[in-house]
PDB file of C-alpha atoms in Angstrom:
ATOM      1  CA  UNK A   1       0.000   0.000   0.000  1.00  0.00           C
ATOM      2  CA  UNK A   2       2.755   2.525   0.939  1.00  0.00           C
ATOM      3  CA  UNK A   3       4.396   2.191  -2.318  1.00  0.00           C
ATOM      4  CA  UNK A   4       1.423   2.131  -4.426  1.00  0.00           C
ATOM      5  CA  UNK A   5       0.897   5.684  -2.327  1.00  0.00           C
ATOM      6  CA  UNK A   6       4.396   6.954  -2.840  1.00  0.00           C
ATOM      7  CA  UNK A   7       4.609   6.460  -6.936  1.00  0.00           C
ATOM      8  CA  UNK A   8       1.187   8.089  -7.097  1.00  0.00           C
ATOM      9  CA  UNK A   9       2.187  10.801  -5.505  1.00  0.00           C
ATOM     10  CA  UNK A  10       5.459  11.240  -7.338  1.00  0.00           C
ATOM     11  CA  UNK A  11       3.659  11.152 -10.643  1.00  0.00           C
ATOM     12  CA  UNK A  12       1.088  13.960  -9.435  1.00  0.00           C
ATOM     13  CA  UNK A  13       4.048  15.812  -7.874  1.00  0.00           C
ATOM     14  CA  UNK A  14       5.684  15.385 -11.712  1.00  0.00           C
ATOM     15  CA  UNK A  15       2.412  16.918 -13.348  1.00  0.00           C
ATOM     16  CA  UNK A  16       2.233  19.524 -11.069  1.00  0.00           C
ATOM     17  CA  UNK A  17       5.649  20.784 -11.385  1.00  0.00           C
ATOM     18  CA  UNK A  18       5.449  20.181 -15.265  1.00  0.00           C
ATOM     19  CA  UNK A  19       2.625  22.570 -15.042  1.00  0.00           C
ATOM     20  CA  UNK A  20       4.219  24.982 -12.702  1.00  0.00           C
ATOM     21  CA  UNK A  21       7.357  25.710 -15.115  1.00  0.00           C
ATOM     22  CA  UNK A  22       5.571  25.579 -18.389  1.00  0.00           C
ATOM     23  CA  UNK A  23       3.152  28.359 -16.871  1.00  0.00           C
ATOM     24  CA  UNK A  24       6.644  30.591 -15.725  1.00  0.00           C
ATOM     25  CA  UNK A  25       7.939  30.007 -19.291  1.00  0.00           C
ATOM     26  CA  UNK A  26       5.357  31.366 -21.506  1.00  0.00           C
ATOM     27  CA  UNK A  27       3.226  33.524 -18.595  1.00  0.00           C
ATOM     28  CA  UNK A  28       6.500  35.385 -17.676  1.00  0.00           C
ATOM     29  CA  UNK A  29       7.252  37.430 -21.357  1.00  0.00           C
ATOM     30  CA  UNK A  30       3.369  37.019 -22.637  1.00  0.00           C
ATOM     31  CA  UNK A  31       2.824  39.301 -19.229  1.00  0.00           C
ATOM     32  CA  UNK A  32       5.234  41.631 -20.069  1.00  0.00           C
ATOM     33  CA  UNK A  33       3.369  42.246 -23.750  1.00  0.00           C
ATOM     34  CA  UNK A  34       0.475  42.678 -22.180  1.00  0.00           C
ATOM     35  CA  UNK A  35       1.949  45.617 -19.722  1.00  0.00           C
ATOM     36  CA  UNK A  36       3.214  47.202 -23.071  1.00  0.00           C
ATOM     37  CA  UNK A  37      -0.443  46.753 -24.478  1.00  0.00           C
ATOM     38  CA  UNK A  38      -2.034  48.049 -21.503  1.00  0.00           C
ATOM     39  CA  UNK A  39       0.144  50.845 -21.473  1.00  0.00           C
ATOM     40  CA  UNK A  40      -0.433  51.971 -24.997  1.00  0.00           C
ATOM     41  CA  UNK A  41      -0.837  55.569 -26.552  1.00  0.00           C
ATOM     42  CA  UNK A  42      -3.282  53.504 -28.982  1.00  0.00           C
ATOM     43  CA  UNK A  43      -6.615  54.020 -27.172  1.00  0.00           C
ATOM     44  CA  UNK A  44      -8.138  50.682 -28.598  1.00  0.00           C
ATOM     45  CA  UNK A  45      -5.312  48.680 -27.922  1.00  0.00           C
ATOM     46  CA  UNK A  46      -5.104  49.911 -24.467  1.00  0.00           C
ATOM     47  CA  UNK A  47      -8.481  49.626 -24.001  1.00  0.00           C
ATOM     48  CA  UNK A  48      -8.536  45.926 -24.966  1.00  0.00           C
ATOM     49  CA  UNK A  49      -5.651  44.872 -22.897  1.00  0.00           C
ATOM     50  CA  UNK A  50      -6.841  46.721 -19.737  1.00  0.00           C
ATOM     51  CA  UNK A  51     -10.655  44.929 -20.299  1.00  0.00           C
ATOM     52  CA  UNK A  52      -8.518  41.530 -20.805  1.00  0.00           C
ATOM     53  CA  UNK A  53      -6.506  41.796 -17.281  1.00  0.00           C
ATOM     54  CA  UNK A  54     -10.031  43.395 -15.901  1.00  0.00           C
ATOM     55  CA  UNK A  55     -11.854  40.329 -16.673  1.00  0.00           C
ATOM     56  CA  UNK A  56      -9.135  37.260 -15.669  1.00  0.00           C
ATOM     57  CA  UNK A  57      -8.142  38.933 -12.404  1.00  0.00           C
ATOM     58  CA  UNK A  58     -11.761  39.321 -11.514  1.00  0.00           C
ATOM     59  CA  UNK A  59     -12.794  35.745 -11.829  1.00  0.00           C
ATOM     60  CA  UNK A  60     -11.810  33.006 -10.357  1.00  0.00           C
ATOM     61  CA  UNK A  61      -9.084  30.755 -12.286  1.00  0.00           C
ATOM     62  CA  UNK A  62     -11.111  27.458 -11.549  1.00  0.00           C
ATOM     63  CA  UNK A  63     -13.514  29.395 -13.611  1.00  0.00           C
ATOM     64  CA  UNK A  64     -11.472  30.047 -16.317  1.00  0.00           C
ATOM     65  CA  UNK A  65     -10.198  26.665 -16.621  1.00  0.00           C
ATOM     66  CA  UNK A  66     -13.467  24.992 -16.981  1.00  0.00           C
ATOM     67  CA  UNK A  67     -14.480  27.825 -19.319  1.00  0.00           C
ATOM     68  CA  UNK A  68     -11.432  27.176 -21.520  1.00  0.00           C
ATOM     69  CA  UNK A  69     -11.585  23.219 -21.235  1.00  0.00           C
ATOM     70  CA  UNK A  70     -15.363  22.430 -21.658  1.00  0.00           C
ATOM     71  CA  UNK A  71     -16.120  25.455 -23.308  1.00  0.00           C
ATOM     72  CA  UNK A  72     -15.252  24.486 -26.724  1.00  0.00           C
ATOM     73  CA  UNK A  73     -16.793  21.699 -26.798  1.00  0.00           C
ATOM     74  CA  UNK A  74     -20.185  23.355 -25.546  1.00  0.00           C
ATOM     75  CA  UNK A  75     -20.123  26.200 -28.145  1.00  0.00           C
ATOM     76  CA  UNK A  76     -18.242  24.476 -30.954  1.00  0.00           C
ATOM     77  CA  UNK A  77     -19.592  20.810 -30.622  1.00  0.00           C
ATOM     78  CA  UNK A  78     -15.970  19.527 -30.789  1.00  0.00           C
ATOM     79  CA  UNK A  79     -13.384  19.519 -28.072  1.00  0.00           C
ATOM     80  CA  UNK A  80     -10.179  21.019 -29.455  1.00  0.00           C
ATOM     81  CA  UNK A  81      -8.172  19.571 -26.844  1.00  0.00           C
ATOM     82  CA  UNK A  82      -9.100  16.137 -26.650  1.00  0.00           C
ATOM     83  CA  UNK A  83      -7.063  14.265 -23.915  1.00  0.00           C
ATOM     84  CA  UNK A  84      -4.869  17.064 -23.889  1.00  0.00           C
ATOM     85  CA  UNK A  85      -5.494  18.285 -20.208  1.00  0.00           C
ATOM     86  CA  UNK A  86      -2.049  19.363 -19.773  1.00  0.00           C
ATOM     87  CA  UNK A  87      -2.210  21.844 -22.988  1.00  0.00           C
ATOM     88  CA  UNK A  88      -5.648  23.242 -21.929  1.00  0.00           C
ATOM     89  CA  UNK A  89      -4.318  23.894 -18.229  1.00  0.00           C
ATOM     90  CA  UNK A  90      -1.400  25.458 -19.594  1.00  0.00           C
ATOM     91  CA  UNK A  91      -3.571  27.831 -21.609  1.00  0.00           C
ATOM     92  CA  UNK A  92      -5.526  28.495 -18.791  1.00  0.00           C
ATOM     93  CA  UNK A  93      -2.787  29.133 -16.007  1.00  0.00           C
ATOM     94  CA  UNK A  94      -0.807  30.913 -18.807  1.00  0.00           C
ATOM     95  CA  UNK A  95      -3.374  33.338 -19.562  1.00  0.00           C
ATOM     96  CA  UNK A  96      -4.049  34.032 -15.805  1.00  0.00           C
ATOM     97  CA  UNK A  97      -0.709  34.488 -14.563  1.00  0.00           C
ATOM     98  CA  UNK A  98       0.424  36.876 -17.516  1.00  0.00           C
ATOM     99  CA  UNK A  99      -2.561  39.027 -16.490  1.00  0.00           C
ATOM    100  CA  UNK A 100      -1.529  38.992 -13.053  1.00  0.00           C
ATOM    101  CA  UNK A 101       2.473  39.833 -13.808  1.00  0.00           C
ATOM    102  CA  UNK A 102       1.693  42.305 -16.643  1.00  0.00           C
ATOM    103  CA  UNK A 103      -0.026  44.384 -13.610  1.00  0.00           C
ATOM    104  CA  UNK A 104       3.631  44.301 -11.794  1.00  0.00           C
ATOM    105  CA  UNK A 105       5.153  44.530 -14.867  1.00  0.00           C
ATOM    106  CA  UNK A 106       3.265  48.046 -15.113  1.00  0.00           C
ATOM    107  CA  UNK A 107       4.115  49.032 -11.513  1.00  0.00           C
ATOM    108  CA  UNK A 108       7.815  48.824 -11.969  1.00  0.00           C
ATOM    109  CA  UNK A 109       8.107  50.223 -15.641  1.00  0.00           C
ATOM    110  CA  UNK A 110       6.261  53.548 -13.835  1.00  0.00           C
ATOM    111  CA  UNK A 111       8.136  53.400 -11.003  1.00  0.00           C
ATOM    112  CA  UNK A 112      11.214  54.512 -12.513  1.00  0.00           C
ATOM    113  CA  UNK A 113      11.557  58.033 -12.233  1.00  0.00           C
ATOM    114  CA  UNK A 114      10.797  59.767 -15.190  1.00  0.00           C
ATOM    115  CA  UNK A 115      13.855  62.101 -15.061  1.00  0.00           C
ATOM    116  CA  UNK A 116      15.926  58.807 -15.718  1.00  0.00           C
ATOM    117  CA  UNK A 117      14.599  58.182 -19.022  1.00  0.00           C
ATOM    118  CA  UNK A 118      15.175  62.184 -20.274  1.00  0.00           C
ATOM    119  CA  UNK A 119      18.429  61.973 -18.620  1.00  0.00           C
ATOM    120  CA  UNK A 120      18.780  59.053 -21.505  1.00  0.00           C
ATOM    121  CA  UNK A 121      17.306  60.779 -24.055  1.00  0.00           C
ATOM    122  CA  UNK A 122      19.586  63.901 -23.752  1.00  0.00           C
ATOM    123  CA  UNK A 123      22.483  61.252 -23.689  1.00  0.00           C
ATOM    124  CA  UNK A 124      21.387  60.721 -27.444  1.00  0.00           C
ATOM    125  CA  UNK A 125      20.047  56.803 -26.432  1.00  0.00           C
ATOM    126  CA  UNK A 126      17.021  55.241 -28.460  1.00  0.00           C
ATOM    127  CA  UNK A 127      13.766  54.288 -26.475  1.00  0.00           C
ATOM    128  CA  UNK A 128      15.226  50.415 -26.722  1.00  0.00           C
ATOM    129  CA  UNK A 129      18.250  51.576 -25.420  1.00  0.00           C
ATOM    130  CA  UNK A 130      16.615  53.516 -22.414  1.00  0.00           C
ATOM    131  CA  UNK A 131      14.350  50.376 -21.810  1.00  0.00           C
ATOM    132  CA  UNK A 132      17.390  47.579 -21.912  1.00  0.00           C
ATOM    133  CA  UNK A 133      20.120  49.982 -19.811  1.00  0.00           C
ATOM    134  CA  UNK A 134      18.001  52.320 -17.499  1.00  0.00           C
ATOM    135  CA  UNK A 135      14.379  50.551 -16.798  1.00  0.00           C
ATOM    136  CA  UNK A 136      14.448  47.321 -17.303  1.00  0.00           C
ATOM    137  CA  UNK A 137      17.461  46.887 -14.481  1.00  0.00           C
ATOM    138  CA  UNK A 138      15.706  48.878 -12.226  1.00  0.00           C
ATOM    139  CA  UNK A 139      12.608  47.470 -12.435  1.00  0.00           C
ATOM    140  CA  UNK A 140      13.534  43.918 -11.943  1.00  0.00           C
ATOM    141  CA  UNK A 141      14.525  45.104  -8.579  1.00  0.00           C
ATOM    142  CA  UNK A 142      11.288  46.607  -8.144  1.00  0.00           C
ATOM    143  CA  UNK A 143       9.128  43.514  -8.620  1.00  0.00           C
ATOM    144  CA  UNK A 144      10.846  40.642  -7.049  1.00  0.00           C
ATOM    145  CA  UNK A 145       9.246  41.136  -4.180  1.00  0.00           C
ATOM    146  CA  UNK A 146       5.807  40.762  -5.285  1.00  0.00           C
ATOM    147  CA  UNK A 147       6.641  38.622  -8.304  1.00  0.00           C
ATOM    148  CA  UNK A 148       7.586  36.273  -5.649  1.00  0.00           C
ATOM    149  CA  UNK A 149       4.388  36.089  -4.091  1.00  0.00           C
ATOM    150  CA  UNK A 150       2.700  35.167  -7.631  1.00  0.00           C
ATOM    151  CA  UNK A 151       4.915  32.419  -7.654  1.00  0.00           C
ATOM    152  CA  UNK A 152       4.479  30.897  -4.264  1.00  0.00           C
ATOM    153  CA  UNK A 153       0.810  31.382  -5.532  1.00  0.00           C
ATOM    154  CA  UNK A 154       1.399  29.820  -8.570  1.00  0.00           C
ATOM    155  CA  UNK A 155       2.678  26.268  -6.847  1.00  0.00           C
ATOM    156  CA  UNK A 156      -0.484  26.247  -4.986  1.00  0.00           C
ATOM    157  CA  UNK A 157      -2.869  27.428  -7.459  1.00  0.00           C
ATOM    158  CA  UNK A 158      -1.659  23.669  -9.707  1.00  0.00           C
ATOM    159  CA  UNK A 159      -3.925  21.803  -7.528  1.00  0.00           C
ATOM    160  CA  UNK A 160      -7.115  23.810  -9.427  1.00  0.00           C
ATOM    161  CA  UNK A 161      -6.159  21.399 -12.279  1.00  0.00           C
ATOM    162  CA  UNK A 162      -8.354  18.940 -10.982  1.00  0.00           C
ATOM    163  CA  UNK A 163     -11.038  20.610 -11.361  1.00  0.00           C
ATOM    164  CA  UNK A 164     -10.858  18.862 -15.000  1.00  0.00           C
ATOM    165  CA  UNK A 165      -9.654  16.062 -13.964  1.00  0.00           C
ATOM    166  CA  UNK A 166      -5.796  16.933 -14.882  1.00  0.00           C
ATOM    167  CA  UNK A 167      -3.922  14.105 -12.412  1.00  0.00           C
ATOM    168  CA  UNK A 168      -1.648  16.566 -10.267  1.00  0.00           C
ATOM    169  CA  UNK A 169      -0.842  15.853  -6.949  1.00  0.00           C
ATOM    170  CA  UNK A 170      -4.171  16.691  -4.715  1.00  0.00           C
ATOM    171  CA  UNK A 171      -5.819  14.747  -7.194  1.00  0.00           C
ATOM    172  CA  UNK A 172      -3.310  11.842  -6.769  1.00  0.00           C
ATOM    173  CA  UNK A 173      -3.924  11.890  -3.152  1.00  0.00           C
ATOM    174  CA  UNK A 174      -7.461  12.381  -2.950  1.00  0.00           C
ATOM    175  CA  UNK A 175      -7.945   9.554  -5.139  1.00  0.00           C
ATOM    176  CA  UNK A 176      -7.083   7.013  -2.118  1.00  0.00           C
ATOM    177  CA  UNK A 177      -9.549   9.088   0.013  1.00  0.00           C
ATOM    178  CA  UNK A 178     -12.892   7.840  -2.648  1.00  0.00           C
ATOM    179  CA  UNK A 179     -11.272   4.360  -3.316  1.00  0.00           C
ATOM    180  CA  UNK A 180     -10.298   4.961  -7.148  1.00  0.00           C
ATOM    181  CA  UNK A 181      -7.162   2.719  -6.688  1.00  0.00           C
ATOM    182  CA  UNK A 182      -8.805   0.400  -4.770  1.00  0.00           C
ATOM    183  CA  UNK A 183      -8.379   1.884  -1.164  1.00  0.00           C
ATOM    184  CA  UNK A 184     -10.894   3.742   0.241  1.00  0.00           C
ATOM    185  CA  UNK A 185     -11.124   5.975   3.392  1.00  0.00           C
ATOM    186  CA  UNK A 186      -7.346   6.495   3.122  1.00  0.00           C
ATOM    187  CA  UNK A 187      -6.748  10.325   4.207  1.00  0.00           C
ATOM    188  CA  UNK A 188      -2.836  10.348   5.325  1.00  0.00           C
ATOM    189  CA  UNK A 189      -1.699  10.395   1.462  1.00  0.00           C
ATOM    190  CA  UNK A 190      -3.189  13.538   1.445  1.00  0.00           C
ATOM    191  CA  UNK A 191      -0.290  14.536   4.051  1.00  0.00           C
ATOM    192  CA  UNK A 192       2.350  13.449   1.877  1.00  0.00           C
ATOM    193  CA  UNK A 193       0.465  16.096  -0.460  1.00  0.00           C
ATOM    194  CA  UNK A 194       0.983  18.881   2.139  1.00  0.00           C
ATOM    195  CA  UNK A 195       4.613  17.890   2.605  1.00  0.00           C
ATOM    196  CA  UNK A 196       5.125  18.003  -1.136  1.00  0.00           C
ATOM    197  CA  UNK A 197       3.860  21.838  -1.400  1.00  0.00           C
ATOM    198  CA  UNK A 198       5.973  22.759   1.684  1.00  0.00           C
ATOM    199  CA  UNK A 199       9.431  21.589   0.649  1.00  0.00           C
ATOM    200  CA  UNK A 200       8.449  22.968  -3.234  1.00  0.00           C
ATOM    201  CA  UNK A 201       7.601  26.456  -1.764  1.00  0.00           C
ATOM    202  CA  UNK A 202      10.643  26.001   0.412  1.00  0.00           C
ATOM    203  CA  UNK A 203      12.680  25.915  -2.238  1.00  0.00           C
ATOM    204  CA  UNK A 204      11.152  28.629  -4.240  1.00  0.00           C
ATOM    205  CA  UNK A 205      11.295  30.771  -1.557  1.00  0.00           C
ATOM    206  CA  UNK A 206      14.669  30.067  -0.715  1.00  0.00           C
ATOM    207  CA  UNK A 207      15.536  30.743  -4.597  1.00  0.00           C
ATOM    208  CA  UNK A 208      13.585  33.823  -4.924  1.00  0.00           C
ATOM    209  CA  UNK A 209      15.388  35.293  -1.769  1.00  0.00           C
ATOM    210  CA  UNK A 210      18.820  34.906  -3.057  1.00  0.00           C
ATOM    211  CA  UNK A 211      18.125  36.508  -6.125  1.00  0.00           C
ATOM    212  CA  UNK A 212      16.904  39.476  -4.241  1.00  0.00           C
ATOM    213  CA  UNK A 213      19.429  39.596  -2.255  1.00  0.00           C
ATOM    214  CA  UNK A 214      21.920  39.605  -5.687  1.00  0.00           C
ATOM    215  CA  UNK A 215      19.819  42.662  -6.898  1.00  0.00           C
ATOM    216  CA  UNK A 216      20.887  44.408  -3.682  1.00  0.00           C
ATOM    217  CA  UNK A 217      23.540  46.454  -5.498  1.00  0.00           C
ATOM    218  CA  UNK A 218      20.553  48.275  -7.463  1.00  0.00           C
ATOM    219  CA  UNK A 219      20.227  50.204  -4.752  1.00  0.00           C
TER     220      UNK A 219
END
């Protein structure tokens, strides 16, 4: 029994961290687009962007995941993703998250002083330039701090996943709790599940410090 426990686990603990990095890879520079979007001189395109972060930081993401998964299949008579439950949480969590960091994105672009940028200008630099050398430095040290709070989020937020039945690691665990592996009644893998978030956020946490501490110099 314990080892039957222990690999499920592991493979829910594999699914969830699968889905943890994929949504950092793609949610990290799609968030910073959608800062530039939302901070537009284009009125529509502003307007757009700013109605898009509106509307997935106002509803739940357990929401939006059964929206994006079952959706298509309601409206279009055909799921698009199949089996796929990985790609469609992906889209989901990707969507969600970018939302969410475009937002501190947007705090630490404007919270560089203005005067830096003209002091750039006058030095004859181009707007990329002035981005690359003078904001983008200075606003990494900005949002660390609550970047890193998105992302101890973000490790709890993978056990929404099985709200479409995506096989992470609550799901893994709860499974011997209704008897789908034929146990039932068994609520101490559900521990192991608790253990499993601690040492990940551990880590992160751990991770995210040091690299805040390396951005000390900014100051």
């Amino acid at each position: 029994m314990f080892w039957t426990v222990t690999l499920s686990i592991l493979q829910g603990c594999s699914q969830a961290v699968k889905l943890f990095f994929l949504t950092l890879l793609f949610a990290l520079p799609l968030g910073l687009v959608v800062a530039f979007g939302s901070m537009s001189k284009c009125r529509p395109v502003s307007w757009f962007f700013n109605v898009l972060v509106w509307i997935v930081r106002g509803t739940p993401l357990m929401l939006q995941l059964i929206l994006i998964f079952y959706g298509p299949g309601i409206w279009l008579g055909h799921n698009i993703w199949g089996s796929q439950r990985m790609l469609a949480c992906t889209v989901a969590f990707v969507l969600n998250y970018a939302c969410y960091f475009s937002e501190i994105y947007r705090g630490g672009i404007q919270g560089v002083p203005v005067g830096q940028q003209e002091a750039g200008q006058v030095l004859g630099m181009t707007k990329a330039q002035i981005f690359r050398h003078v904001t983008l430095l200075q606003m990494i040290k900005r949002i660390v701090p609550p970047m890193a709070n998105e992302v101890i989020t973000l490790v709890k937020d993978t056990s929404l996943a099985r709200i479409i039945s995506f096989q992470e690691v609550i799901w893994a665990g709860y499974a011997f709790l209704k008897g789908s592996h034929g146990y039932s009644g068994l609520i101490w893998p559900l521990f192991f599940t608790g253990i499993y978030y601690l040492i990940f956020n551990g880590i992160v946490s751990f991770l995210l410090g040091r690299l805040e501490r390396k951005l000390e110099f900014f100051r």
